mmCIF file of C-alpha atoms and ligand atoms in Angstrom:
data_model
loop_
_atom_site.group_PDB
_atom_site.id
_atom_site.type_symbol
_atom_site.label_atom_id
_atom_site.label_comp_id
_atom_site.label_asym_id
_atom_site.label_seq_id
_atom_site.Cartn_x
_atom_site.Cartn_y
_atom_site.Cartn_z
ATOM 1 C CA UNK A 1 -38.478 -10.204 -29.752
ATOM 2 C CA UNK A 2 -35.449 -7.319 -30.293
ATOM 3 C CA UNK A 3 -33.242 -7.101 -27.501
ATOM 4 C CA UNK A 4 -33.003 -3.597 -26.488
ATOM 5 C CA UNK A 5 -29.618 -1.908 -26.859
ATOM 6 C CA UNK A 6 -30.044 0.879 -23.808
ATOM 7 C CA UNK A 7 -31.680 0.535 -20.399
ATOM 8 C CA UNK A 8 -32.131 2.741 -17.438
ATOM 9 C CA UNK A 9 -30.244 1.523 -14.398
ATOM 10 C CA UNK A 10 -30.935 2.185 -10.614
ATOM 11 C CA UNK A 11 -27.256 3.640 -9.065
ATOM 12 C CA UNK A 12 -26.934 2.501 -5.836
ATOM 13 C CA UNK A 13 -27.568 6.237 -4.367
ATOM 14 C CA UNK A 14 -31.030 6.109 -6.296
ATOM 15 C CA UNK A 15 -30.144 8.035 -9.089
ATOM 16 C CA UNK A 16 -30.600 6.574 -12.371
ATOM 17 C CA UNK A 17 -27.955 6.098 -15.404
ATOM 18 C CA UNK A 18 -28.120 4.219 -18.681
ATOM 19 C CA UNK A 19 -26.268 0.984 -19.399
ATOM 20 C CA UNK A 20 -25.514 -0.066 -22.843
ATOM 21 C CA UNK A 21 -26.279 -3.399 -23.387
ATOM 22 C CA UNK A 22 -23.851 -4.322 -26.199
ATOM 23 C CA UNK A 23 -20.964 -2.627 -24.353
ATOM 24 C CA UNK A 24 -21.708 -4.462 -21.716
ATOM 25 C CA UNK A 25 -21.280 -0.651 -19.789
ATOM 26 C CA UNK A 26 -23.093 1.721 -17.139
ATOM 27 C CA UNK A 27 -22.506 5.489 -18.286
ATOM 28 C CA UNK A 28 -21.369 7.663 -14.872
ATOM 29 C CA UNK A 29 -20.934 3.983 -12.843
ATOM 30 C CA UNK A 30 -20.595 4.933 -9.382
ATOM 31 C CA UNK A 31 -22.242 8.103 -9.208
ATOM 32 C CA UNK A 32 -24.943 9.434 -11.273
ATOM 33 C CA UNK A 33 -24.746 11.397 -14.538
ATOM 34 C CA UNK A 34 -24.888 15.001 -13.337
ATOM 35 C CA UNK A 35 -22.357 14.220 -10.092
ATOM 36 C CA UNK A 36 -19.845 12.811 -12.618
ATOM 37 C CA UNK A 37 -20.378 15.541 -15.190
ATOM 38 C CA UNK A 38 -20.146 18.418 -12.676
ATOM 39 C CA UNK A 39 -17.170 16.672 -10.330
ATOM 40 C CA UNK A 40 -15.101 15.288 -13.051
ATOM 41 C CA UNK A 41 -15.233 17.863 -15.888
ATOM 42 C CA UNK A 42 -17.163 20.830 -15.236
ATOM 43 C CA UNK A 43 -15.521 22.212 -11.979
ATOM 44 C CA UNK A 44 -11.882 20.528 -13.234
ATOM 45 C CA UNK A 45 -12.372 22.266 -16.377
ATOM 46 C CA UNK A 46 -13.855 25.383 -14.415
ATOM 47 C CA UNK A 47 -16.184 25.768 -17.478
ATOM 48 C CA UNK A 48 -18.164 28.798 -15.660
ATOM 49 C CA UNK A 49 -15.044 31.034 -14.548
ATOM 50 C CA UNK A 50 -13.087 30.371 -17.937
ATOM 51 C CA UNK A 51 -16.157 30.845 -20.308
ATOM 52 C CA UNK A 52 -16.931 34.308 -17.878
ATOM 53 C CA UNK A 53 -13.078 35.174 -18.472
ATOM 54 C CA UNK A 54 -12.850 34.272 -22.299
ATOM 55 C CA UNK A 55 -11.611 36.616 -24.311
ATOM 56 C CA UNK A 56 -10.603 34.916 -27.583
ATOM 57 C CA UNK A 57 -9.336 34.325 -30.076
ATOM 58 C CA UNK A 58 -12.741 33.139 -31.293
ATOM 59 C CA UNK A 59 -15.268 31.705 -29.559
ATOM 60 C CA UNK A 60 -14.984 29.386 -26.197
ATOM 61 C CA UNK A 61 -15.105 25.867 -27.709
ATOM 62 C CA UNK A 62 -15.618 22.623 -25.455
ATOM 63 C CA UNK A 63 -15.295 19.708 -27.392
ATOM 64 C CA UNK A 64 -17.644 16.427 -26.163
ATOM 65 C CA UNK A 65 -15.647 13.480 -27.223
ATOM 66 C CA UNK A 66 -19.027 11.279 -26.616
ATOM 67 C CA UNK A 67 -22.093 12.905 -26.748
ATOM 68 C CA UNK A 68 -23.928 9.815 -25.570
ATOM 69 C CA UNK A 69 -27.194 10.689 -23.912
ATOM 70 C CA UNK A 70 -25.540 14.373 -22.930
ATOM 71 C CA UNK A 71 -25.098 14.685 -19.844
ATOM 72 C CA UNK A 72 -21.560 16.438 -19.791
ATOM 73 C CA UNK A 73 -22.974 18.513 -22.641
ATOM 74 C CA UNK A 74 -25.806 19.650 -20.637
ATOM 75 C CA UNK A 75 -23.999 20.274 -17.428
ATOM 76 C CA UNK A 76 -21.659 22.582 -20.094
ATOM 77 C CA UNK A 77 -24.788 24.636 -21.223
ATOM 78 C CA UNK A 78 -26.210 25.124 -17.344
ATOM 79 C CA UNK A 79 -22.281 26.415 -16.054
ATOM 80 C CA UNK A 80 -22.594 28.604 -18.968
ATOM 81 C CA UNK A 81 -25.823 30.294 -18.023
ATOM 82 C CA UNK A 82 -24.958 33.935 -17.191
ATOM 83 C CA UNK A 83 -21.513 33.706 -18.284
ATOM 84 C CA UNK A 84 -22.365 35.702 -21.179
ATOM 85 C CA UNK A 85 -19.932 34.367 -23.537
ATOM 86 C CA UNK A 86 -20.064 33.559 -26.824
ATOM 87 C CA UNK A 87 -19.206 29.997 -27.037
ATOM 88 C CA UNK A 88 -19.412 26.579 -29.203
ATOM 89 C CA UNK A 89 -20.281 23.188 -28.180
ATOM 90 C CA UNK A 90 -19.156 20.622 -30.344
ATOM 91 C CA UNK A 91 -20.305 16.690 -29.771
ATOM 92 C CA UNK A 92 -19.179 14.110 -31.326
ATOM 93 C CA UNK A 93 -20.819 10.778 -31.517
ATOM 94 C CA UNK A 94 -21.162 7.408 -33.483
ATOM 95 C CA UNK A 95 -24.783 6.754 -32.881
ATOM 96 C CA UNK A 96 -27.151 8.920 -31.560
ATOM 97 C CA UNK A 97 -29.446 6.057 -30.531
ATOM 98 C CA UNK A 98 -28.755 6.422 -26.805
ATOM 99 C CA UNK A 99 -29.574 10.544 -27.109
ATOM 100 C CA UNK A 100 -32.833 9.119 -28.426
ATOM 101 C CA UNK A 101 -33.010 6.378 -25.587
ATOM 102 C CA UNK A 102 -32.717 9.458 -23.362
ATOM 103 C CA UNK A 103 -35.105 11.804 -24.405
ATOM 104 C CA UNK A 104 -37.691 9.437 -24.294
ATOM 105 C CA UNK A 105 -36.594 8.557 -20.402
ATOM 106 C CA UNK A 106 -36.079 12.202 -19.585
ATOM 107 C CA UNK A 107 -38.403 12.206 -16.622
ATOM 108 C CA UNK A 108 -36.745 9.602 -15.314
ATOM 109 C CA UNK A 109 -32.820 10.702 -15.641
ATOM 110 C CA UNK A 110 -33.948 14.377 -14.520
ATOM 111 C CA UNK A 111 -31.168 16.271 -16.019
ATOM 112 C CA UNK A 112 -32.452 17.052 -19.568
ATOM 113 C CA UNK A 113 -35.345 18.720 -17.832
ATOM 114 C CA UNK A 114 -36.028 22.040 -19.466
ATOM 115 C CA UNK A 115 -33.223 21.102 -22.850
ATOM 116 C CA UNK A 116 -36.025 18.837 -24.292
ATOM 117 C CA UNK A 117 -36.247 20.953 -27.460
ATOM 118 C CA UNK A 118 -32.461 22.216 -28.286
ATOM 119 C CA UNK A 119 -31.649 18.144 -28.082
ATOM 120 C CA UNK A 120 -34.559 17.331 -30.401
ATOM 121 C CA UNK A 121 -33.483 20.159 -32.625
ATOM 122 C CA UNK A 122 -29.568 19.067 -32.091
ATOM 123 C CA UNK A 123 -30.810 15.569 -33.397
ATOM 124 C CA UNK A 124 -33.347 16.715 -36.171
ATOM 125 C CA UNK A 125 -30.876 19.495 -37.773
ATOM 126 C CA UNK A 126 -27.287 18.945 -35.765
ATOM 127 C CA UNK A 127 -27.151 22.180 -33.934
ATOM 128 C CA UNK A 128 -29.628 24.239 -31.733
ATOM 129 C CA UNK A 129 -28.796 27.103 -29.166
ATOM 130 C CA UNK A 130 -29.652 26.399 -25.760
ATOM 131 C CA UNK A 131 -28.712 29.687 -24.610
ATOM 132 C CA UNK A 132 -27.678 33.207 -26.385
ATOM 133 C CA UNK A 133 -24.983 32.949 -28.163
ATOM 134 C CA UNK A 134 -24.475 29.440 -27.334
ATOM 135 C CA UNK A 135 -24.289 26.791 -30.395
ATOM 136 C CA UNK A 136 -24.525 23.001 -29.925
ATOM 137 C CA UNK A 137 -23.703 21.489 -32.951
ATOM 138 C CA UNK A 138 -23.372 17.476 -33.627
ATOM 139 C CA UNK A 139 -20.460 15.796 -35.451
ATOM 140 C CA UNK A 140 -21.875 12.418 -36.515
ATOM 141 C CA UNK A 141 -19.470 9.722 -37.155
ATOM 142 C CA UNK A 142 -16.367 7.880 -35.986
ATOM 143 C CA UNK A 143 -14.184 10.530 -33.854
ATOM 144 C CA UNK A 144 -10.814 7.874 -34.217
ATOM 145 C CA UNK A 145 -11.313 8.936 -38.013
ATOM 146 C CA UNK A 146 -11.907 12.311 -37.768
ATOM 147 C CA UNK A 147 -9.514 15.086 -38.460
ATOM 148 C CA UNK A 148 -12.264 18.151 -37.266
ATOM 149 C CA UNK A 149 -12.177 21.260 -39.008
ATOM 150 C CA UNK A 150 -13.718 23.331 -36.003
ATOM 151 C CA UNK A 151 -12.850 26.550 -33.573
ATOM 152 C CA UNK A 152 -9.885 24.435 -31.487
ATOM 153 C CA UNK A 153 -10.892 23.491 -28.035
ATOM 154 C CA UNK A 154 -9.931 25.122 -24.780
ATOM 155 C CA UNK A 155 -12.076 22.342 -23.220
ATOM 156 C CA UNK A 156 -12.137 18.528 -24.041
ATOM 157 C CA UNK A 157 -14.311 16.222 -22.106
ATOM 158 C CA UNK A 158 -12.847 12.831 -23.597
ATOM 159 C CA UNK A 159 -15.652 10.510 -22.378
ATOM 160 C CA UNK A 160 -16.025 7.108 -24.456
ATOM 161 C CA UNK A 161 -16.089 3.373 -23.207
ATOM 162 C CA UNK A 162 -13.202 1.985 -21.712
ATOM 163 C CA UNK A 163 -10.255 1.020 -24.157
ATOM 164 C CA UNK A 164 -11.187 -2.724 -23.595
ATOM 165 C CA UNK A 165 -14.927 -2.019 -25.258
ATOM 166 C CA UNK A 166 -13.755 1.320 -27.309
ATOM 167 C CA UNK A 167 -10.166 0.675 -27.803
ATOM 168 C CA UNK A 168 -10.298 3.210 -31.602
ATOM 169 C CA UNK A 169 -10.837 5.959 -29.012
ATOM 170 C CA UNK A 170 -8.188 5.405 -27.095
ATOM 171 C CA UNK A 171 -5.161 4.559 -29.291
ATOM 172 C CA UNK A 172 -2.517 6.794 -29.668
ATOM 173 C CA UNK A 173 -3.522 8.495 -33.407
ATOM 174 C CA UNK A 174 -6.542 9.609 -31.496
ATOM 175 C CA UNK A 175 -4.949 11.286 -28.585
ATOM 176 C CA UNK A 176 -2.577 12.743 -31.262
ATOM 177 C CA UNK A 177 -5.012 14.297 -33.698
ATOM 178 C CA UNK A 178 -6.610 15.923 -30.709
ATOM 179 C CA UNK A 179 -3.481 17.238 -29.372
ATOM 180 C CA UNK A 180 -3.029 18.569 -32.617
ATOM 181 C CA UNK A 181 -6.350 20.072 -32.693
ATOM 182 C CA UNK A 182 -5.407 22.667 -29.673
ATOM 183 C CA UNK A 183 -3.628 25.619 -30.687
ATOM 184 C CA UNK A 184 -0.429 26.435 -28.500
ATOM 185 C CA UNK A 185 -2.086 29.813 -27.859
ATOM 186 C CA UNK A 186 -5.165 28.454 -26.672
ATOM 187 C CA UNK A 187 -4.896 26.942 -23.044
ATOM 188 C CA UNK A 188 -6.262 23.199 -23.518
ATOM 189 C CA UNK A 189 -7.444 20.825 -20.965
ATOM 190 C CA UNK A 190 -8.708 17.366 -21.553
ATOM 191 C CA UNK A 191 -10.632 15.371 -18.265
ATOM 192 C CA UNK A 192 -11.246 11.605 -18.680
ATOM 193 C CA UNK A 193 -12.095 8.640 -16.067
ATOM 194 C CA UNK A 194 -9.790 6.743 -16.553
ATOM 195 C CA UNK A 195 -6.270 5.849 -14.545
ATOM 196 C CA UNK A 196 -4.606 3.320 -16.330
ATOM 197 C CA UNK A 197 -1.236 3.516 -17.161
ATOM 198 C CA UNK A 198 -1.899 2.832 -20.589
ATOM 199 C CA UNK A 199 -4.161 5.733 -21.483
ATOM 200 C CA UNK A 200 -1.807 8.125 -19.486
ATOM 201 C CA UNK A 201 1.314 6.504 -21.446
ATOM 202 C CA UNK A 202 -0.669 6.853 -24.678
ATOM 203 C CA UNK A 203 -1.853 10.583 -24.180
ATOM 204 C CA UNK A 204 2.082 11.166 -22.789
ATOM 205 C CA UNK A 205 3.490 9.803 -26.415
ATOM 206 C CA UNK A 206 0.741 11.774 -28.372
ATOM 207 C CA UNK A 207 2.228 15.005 -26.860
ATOM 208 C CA UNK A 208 -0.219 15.754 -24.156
ATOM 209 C CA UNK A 209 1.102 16.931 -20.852
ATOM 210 C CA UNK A 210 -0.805 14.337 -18.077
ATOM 211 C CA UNK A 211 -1.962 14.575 -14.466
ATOM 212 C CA UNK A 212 -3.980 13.157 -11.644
ATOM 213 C CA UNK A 213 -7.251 14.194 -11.621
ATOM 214 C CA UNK A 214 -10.261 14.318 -9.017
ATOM 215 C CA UNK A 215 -11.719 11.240 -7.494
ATOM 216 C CA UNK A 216 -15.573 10.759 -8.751
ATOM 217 C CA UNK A 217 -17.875 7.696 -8.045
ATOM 218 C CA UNK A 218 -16.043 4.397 -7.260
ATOM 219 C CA UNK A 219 -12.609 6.215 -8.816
ATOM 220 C CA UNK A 220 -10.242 7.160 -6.509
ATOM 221 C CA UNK A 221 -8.574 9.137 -9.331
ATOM 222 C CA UNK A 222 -8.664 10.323 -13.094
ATOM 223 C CA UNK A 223 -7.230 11.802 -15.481
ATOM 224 C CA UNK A 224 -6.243 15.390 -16.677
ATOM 225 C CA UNK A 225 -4.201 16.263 -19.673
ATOM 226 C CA UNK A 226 -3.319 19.433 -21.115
ATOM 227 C CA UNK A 227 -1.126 21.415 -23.368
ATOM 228 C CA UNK A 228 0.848 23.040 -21.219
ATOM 229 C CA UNK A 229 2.242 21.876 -18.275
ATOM 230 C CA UNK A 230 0.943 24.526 -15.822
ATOM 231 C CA UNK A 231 -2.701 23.634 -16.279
ATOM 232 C CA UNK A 232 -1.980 20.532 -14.347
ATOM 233 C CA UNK A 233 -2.374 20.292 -10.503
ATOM 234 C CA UNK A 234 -0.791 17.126 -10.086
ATOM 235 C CA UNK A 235 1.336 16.032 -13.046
ATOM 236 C CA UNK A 236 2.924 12.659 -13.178
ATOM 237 C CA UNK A 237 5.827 12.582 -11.702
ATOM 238 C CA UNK A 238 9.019 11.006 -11.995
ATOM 239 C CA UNK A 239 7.912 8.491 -9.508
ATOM 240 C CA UNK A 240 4.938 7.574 -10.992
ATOM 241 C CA UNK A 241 7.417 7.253 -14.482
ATOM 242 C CA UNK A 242 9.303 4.482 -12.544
ATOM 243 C CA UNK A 243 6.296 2.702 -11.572
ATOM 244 C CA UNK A 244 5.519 2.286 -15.144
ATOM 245 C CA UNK A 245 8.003 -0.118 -15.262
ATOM 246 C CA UNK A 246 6.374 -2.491 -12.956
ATOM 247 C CA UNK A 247 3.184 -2.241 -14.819
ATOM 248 C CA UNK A 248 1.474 -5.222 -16.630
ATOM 249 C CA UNK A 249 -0.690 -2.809 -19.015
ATOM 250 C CA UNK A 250 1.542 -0.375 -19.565
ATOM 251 C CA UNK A 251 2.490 -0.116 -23.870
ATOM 252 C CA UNK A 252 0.784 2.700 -25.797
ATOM 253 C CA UNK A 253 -2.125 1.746 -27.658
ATOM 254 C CA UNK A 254 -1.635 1.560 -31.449
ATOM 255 C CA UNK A 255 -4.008 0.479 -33.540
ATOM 256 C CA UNK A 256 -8.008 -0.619 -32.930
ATOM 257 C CA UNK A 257 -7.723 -3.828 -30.856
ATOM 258 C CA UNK A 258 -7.003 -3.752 -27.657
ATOM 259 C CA UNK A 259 -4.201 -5.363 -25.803
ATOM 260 C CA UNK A 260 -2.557 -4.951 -22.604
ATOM 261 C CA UNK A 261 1.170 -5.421 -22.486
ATOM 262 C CA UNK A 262 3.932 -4.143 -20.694
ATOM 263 C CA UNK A 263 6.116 -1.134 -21.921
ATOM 264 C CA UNK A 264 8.934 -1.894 -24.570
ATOM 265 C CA UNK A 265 12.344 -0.435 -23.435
ATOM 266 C CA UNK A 266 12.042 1.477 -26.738
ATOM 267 C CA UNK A 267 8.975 3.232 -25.757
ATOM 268 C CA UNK A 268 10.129 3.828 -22.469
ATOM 269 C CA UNK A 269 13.172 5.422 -23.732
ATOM 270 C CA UNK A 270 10.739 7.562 -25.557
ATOM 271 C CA UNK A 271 8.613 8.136 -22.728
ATOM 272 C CA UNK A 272 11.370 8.886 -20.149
ATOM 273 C CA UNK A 273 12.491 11.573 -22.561
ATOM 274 C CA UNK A 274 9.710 13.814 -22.769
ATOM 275 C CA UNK A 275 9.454 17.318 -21.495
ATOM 276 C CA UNK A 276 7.335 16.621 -18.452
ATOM 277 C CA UNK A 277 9.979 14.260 -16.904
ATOM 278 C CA UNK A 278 12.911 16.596 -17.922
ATOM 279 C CA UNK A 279 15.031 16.363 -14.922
ATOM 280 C CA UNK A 280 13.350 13.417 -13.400
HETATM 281 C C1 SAM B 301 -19.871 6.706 -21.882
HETATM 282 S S1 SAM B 301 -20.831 7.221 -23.235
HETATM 283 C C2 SAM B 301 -20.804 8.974 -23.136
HETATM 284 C C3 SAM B 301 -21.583 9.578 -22.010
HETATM 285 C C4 SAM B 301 -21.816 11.049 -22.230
HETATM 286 N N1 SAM B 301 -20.576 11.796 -22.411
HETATM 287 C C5 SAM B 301 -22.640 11.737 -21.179
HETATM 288 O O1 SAM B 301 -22.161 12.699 -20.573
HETATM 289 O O2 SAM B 301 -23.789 11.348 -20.958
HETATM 290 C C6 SAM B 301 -19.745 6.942 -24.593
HETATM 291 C C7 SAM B 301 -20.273 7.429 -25.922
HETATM 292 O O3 SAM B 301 -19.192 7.431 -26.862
HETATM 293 C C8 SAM B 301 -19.709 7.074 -28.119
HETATM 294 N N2 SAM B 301 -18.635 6.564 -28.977
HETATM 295 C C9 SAM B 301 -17.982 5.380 -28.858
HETATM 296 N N3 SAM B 301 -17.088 5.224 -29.835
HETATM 297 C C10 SAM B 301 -17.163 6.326 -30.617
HETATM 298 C C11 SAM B 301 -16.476 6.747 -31.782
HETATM 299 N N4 SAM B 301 -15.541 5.962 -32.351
HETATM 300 N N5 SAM B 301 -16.786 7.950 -32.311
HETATM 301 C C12 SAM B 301 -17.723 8.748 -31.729
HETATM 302 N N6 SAM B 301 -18.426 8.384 -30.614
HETATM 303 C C13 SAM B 301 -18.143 7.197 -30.058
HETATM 304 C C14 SAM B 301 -20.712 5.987 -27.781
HETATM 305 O O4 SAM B 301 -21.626 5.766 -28.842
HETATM 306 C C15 SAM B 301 -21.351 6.530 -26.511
HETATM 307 O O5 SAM B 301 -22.509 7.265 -26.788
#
């Protein structure tokens, strides 16, 4: 008998998530998948009032780092009803088996009610339009290895495994080749789940301005990086730099296994440099 590699999951408020068995990981833990997608990147990212705002260049572009079985996608297409804008989704994913997994359990998870069809067409062709002037297309493949040729995000909703199960996602050549993919004229933010040091150091040496972001589920608080340092609510300060020091899992991530380690006093030089602690 084949073990399954997905299964729905009870959260402990009744809602229901899916846990990937080989990961060894519940998707939204804590909370359920349209809390976490609406709390932790949709009113962060303030999808609804910047996609009602945009005015170009281009069209609004959120970037899905993690399609998975869409939830942050789909909470991005409902925020954008009515906005009237013409905007691009673009999701990225390694293996759309969990989509799939979904689909087939949409009863049951609730939130793809009424988006049956433009995931079955995103799956079948690799882009559908949920709404006017809305386009959901599907990167397939290996985002660490990806150097996208797309409209540049305004919004990134970095959502993979943790760096211990997904540490390619996480290591510092990723977080640089999407800081590289936002244009200096186009305001970027990036929300994530995480709050270890590492990740923030990591993002920090790819050239990404970091900040505390909103509790959600069992996190007290996450992540929010940007490309300019007045997106950011609550940027890392210079006491949270000194508390780096103390940390046990605190080195950038290089490469694709993961590690924890403390900070070299090289990369700390490097870190204590940067623009965001000028004056610290
Ligand atoms: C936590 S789930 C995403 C949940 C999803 N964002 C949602 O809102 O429902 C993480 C997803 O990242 C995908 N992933 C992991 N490593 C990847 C990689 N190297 N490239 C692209 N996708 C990857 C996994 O296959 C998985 O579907």
């Amino acid at each position: 008998m084949s073990c399954p590699n997905f299964e729905l999951v009870t959260l402990r408020g009744g809602g229901k998530s899916i846990r990937s068995v080989a990961h060894g990981e519940t998707m939204h833990i804590g909370t359920d998948p349209v809390t976490e997608a609406s709390e932790l990147h949709i009113r962060q990212q303030k999808i609804a009032e910047r996609g009602t705002l945009w005015n170009g260049p281009g069209p609004f572009a959120i970037w899905d780092v993690g399609l998975g079985p869409a939830a942050n996608a789909v909470a991005c297409i409902t925020a954008l009803q009515g906005a009237g804008v013409e905007a691009e989704i673009h999701s990225f994913e390694i293996d759309t088996e969990v989509l799939e997994f979904a689909l087939r359990h949409s009863r049951e998870l609730g939130y793809l009610a009424g988006w049956e069809s433009a995931v079955e067409r995103l799956l079948a062709e690799g882009h559908s339009e949920p709404l006017p002037g809305v386009s959901w297309i599907l990167h397939r493949g290996d985002f660490s290895l990806m150097a996208p040729a797309v409209t540049p995000p305004s919004a990134i909703l970095f959502d993979p495994y943790s760096p211990a199960r997904n540490p390619e996602m996480w290591n510092f050549g990723t977080f640089q080749m999407l800081r590289a993919s936002a244009r200096e004229e186009i305001p970027c933010v990036l929300t994530n789940y995480t709050r270890s040091t590492s990740a923030r150091v990591t993002m920090l040496m790819a050239g990404w301005f970091v900040g505390r972001g909103v509790p959600t589920g069992e996190k007290e608080e996450t992540t929010v990086a940007a490309n300019r340092l007045d997106l950011l609510e609550d940027p890392l300060d210079a006491a949270w730099l000194s508390r780096v020091l103390s940390s046990t899992n605190s080195a950038p991530l290089r490469g694709r296994l993961y590690g924890r380690d403390p900070i070299s006093a090289e990369d700390y030089a490097l870190l204590a440099a940067l623009p965001q602690f000028e004056g610290a």
